[in-house]
Coordinates of C-alpha atoms and ligand atoms in Angstrom, one line a residue:
X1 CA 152.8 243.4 197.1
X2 CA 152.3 244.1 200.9
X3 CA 151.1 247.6 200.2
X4 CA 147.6 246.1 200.8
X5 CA 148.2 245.3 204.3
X6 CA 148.6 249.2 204.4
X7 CA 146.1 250.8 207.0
X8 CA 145.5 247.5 208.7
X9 CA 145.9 247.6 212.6
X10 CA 147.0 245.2 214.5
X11 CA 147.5 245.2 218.5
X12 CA 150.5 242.8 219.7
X13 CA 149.9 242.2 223.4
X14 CA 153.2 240.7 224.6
X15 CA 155.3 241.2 228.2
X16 CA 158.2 239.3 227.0
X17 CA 160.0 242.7 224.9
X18 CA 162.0 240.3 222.9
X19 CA 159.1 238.8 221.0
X20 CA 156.8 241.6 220.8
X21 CA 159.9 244.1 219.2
X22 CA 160.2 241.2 217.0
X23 CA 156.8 240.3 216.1
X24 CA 156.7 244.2 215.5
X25 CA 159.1 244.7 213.1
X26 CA 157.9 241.9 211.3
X27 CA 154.8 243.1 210.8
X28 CA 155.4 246.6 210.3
X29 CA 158.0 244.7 207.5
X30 CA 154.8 243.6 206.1
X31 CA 153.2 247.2 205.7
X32 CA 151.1 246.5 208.9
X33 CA 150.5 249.5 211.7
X34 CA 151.0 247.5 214.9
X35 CA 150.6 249.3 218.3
X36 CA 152.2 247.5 221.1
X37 CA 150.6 246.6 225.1
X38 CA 152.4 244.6 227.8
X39 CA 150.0 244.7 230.3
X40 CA 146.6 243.0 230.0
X41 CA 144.1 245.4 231.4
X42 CA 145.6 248.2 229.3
X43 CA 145.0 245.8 225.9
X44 CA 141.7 245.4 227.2
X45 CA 140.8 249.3 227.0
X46 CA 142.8 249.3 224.0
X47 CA 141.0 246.8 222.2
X48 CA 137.6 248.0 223.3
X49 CA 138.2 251.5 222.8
X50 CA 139.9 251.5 219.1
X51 CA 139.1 249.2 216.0
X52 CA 142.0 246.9 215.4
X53 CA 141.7 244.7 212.0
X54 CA 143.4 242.0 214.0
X55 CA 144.8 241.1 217.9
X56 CA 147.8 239.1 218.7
X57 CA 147.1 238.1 222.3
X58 CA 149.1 236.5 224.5
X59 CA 148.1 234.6 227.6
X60 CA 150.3 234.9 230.6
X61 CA 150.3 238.7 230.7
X62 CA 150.4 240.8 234.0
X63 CA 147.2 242.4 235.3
X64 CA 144.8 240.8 233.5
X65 CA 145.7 237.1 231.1
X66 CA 144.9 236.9 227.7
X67 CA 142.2 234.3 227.9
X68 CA 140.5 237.2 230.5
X69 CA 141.2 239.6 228.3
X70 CA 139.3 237.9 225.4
X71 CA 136.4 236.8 227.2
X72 CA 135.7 240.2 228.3
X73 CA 136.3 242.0 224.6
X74 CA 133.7 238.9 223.2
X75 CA 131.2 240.7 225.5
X76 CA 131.3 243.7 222.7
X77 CA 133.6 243.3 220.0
X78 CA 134.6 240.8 216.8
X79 CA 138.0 241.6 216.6
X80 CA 139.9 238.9 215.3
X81 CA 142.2 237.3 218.3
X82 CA 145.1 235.1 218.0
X83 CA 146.0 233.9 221.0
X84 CA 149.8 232.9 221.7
X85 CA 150.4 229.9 224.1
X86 CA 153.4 228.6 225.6
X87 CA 154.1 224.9 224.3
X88 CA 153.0 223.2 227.0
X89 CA 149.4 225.1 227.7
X90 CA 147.5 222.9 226.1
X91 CA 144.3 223.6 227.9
X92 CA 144.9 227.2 226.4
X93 CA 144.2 226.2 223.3
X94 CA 140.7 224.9 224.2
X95 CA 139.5 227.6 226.5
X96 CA 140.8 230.3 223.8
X97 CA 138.6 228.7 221.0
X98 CA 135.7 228.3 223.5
X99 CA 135.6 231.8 224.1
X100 CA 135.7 233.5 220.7
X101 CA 139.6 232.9 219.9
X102 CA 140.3 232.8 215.8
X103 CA 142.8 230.8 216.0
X104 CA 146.0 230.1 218.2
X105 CA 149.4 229.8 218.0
X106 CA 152.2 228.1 220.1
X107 CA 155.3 229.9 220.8
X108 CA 158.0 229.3 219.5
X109 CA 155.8 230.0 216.4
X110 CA 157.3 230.1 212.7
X111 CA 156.8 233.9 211.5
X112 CA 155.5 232.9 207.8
X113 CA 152.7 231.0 209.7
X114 CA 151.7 233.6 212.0
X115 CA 151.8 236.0 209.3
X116 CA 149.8 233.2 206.9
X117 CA 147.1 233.1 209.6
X118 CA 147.2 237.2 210.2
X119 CA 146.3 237.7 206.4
X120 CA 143.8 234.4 206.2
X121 CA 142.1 236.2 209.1
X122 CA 141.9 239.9 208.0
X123 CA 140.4 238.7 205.0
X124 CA 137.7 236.0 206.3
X125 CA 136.9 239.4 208.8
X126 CA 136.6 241.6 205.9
X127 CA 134.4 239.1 204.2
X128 CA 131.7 238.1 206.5
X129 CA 129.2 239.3 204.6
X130 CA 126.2 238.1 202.7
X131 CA 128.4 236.6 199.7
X132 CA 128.9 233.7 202.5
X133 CA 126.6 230.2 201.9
X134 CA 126.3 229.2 205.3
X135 CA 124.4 225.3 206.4
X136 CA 124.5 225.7 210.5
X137 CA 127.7 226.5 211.8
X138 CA 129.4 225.7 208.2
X139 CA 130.5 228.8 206.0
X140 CA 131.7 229.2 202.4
X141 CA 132.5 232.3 201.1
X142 CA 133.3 231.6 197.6
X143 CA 134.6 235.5 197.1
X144 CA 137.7 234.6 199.6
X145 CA 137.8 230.9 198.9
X146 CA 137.5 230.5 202.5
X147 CA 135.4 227.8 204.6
X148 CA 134.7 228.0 208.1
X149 CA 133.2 225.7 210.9
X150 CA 132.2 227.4 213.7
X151 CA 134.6 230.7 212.8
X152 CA 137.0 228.6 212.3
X153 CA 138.8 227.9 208.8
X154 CA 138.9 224.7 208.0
X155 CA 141.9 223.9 205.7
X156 CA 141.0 222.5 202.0
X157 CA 142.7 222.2 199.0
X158 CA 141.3 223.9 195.9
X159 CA 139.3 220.9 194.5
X160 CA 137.9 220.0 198.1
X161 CA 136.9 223.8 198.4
X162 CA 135.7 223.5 194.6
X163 CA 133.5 220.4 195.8
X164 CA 132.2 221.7 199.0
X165 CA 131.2 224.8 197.6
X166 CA 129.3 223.6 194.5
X167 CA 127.3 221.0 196.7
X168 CA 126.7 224.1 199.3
X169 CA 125.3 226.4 195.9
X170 CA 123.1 223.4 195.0
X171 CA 122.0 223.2 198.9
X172 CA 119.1 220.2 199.1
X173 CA 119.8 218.9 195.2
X174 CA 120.9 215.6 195.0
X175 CA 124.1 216.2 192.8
X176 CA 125.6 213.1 191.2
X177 CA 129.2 212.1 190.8
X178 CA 129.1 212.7 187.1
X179 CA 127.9 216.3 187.6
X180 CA 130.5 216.8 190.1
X181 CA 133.1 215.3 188.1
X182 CA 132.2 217.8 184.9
X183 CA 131.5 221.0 188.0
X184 CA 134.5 220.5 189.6
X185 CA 137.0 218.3 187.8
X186 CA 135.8 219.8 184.0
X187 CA 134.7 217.8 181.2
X188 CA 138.3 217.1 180.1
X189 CA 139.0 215.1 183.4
X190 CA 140.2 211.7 182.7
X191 CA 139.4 209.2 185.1
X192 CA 136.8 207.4 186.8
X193 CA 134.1 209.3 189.2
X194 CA 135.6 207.4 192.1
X195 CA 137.5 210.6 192.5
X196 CA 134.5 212.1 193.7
X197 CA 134.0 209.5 196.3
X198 CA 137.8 210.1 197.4
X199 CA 137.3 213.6 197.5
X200 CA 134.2 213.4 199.7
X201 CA 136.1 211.5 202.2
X202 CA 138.9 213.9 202.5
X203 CA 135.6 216.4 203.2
X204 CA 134.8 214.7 205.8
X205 CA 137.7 213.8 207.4
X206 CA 138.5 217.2 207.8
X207 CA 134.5 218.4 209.1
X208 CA 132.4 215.6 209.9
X209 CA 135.4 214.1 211.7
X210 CA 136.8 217.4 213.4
X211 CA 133.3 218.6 213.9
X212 CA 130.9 215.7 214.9
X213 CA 128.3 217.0 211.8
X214 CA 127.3 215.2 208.6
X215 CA 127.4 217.8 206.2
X216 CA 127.4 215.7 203.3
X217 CA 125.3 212.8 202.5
X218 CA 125.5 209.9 200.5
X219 CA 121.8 209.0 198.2
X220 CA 122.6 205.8 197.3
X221 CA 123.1 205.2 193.6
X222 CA 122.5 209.0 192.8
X223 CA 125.4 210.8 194.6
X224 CA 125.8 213.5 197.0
X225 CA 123.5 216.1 198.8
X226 CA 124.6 218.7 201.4
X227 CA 120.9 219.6 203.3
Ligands
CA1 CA1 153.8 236.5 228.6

């Protein structure tokens, strides 16, 4: 099952031995190739100079800090970066995503999650390619099953991804809740279309509201249009 992580590269760049030996072993558990840094400038040739599939940065590194260290790759490469952050660096978290960060992770971190994230972000990396249907900084790449605001994934369940992605294939067609209901739900569902109105609302609790957009809108009395 991990064989396909085989021939995937990823870069830990850690100063504190204990977690980078341990995030190493992990991953190389996992059938990843992982080459290890401690010192920031040195990741930064590192990264610049070889293609990693995928950076684990930390930020409080000698030489040269992590958020540094990504600004200065963002100038030539997209290689996905998750930044590490001690628990109490909050502002971290919003500099790293400002300045090309995937995603972030505070340490202590759960391994499964880290290594969730690792795969989810190889994969979106692998696939950012024309099979994506994108509406302004939104992204849907059907192919993955994978949507992204800005780069970064926003985390649906499979009928919210089901939704959003039939409403992003029927971009500027009013779509109404019956239609959704049989597209998404089937024609066997039984219930009443407020299901659809539910499931909008979990849509936009988790863009609208994270994002400040209004990706979907509401035609009154004839459903749902995504423009
Ligand atoms: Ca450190």
């Amino acid at each position: 099952m991990s064989g396909i992580n085989a021939n995937k590269n990823i870069l830990i760049v850690e100063d504190e031995t204990q977690i980078s030996r341990f995030l190493q072993l992990e991953l190389e558990h996992e059938n990843y190739s992982c080459t290890t840094c401690a010192d920031g400038r040195e990741a930064l040739e590192l990264a610049v100079a070889r293609d990693f599939d995928l950076i684990i940065l930390d930020v409080m590194l000698p030489s040269l800090n992590g958020i540094e260290v990504l600004r200065r790759l963002r100038q030539t490469k997209q290689t996905p970066v998750i930044i590490l952050t001690a628990r109490d660096q909050v502002v971290d978290k919003v500099t790293g995503l400002d300045i090309g960060a995937n995603d972030y992770m505070t340490k202590p971190f759960a391994i499964e999650e880290l290594l969730a994230r690792i795969r989810l972000h190889i994969k979106l990396a692998a696939t950012q390619t024309s099979s994506s249907i994108t509406r302004g900084k939104l992204s849907v790449n059907p192919d993955a099953r994978v949507a992204t605001y800005d780069g970064h994934p926003i985390d649906l369940t499979k009928k919210e991804f089901d939704l959003l992605e039939f409403l992003m294939q029927n971009r500027n067609v009013v779509v109404s809740r019956e239609k959704l209901l049989d597209a998404v739900w089937g024609f066997d569902f039984y219930g009443s279309t407020n299901v659809v109105d539910v499931y909008v609302r979990y849509l936009r609790s988790k863009i609208d509201d994270v994002y400040g957009d209004t990706v979907i809108e509401t035609v009154r009395g004839a459903g749902y249009v995504i423009r």
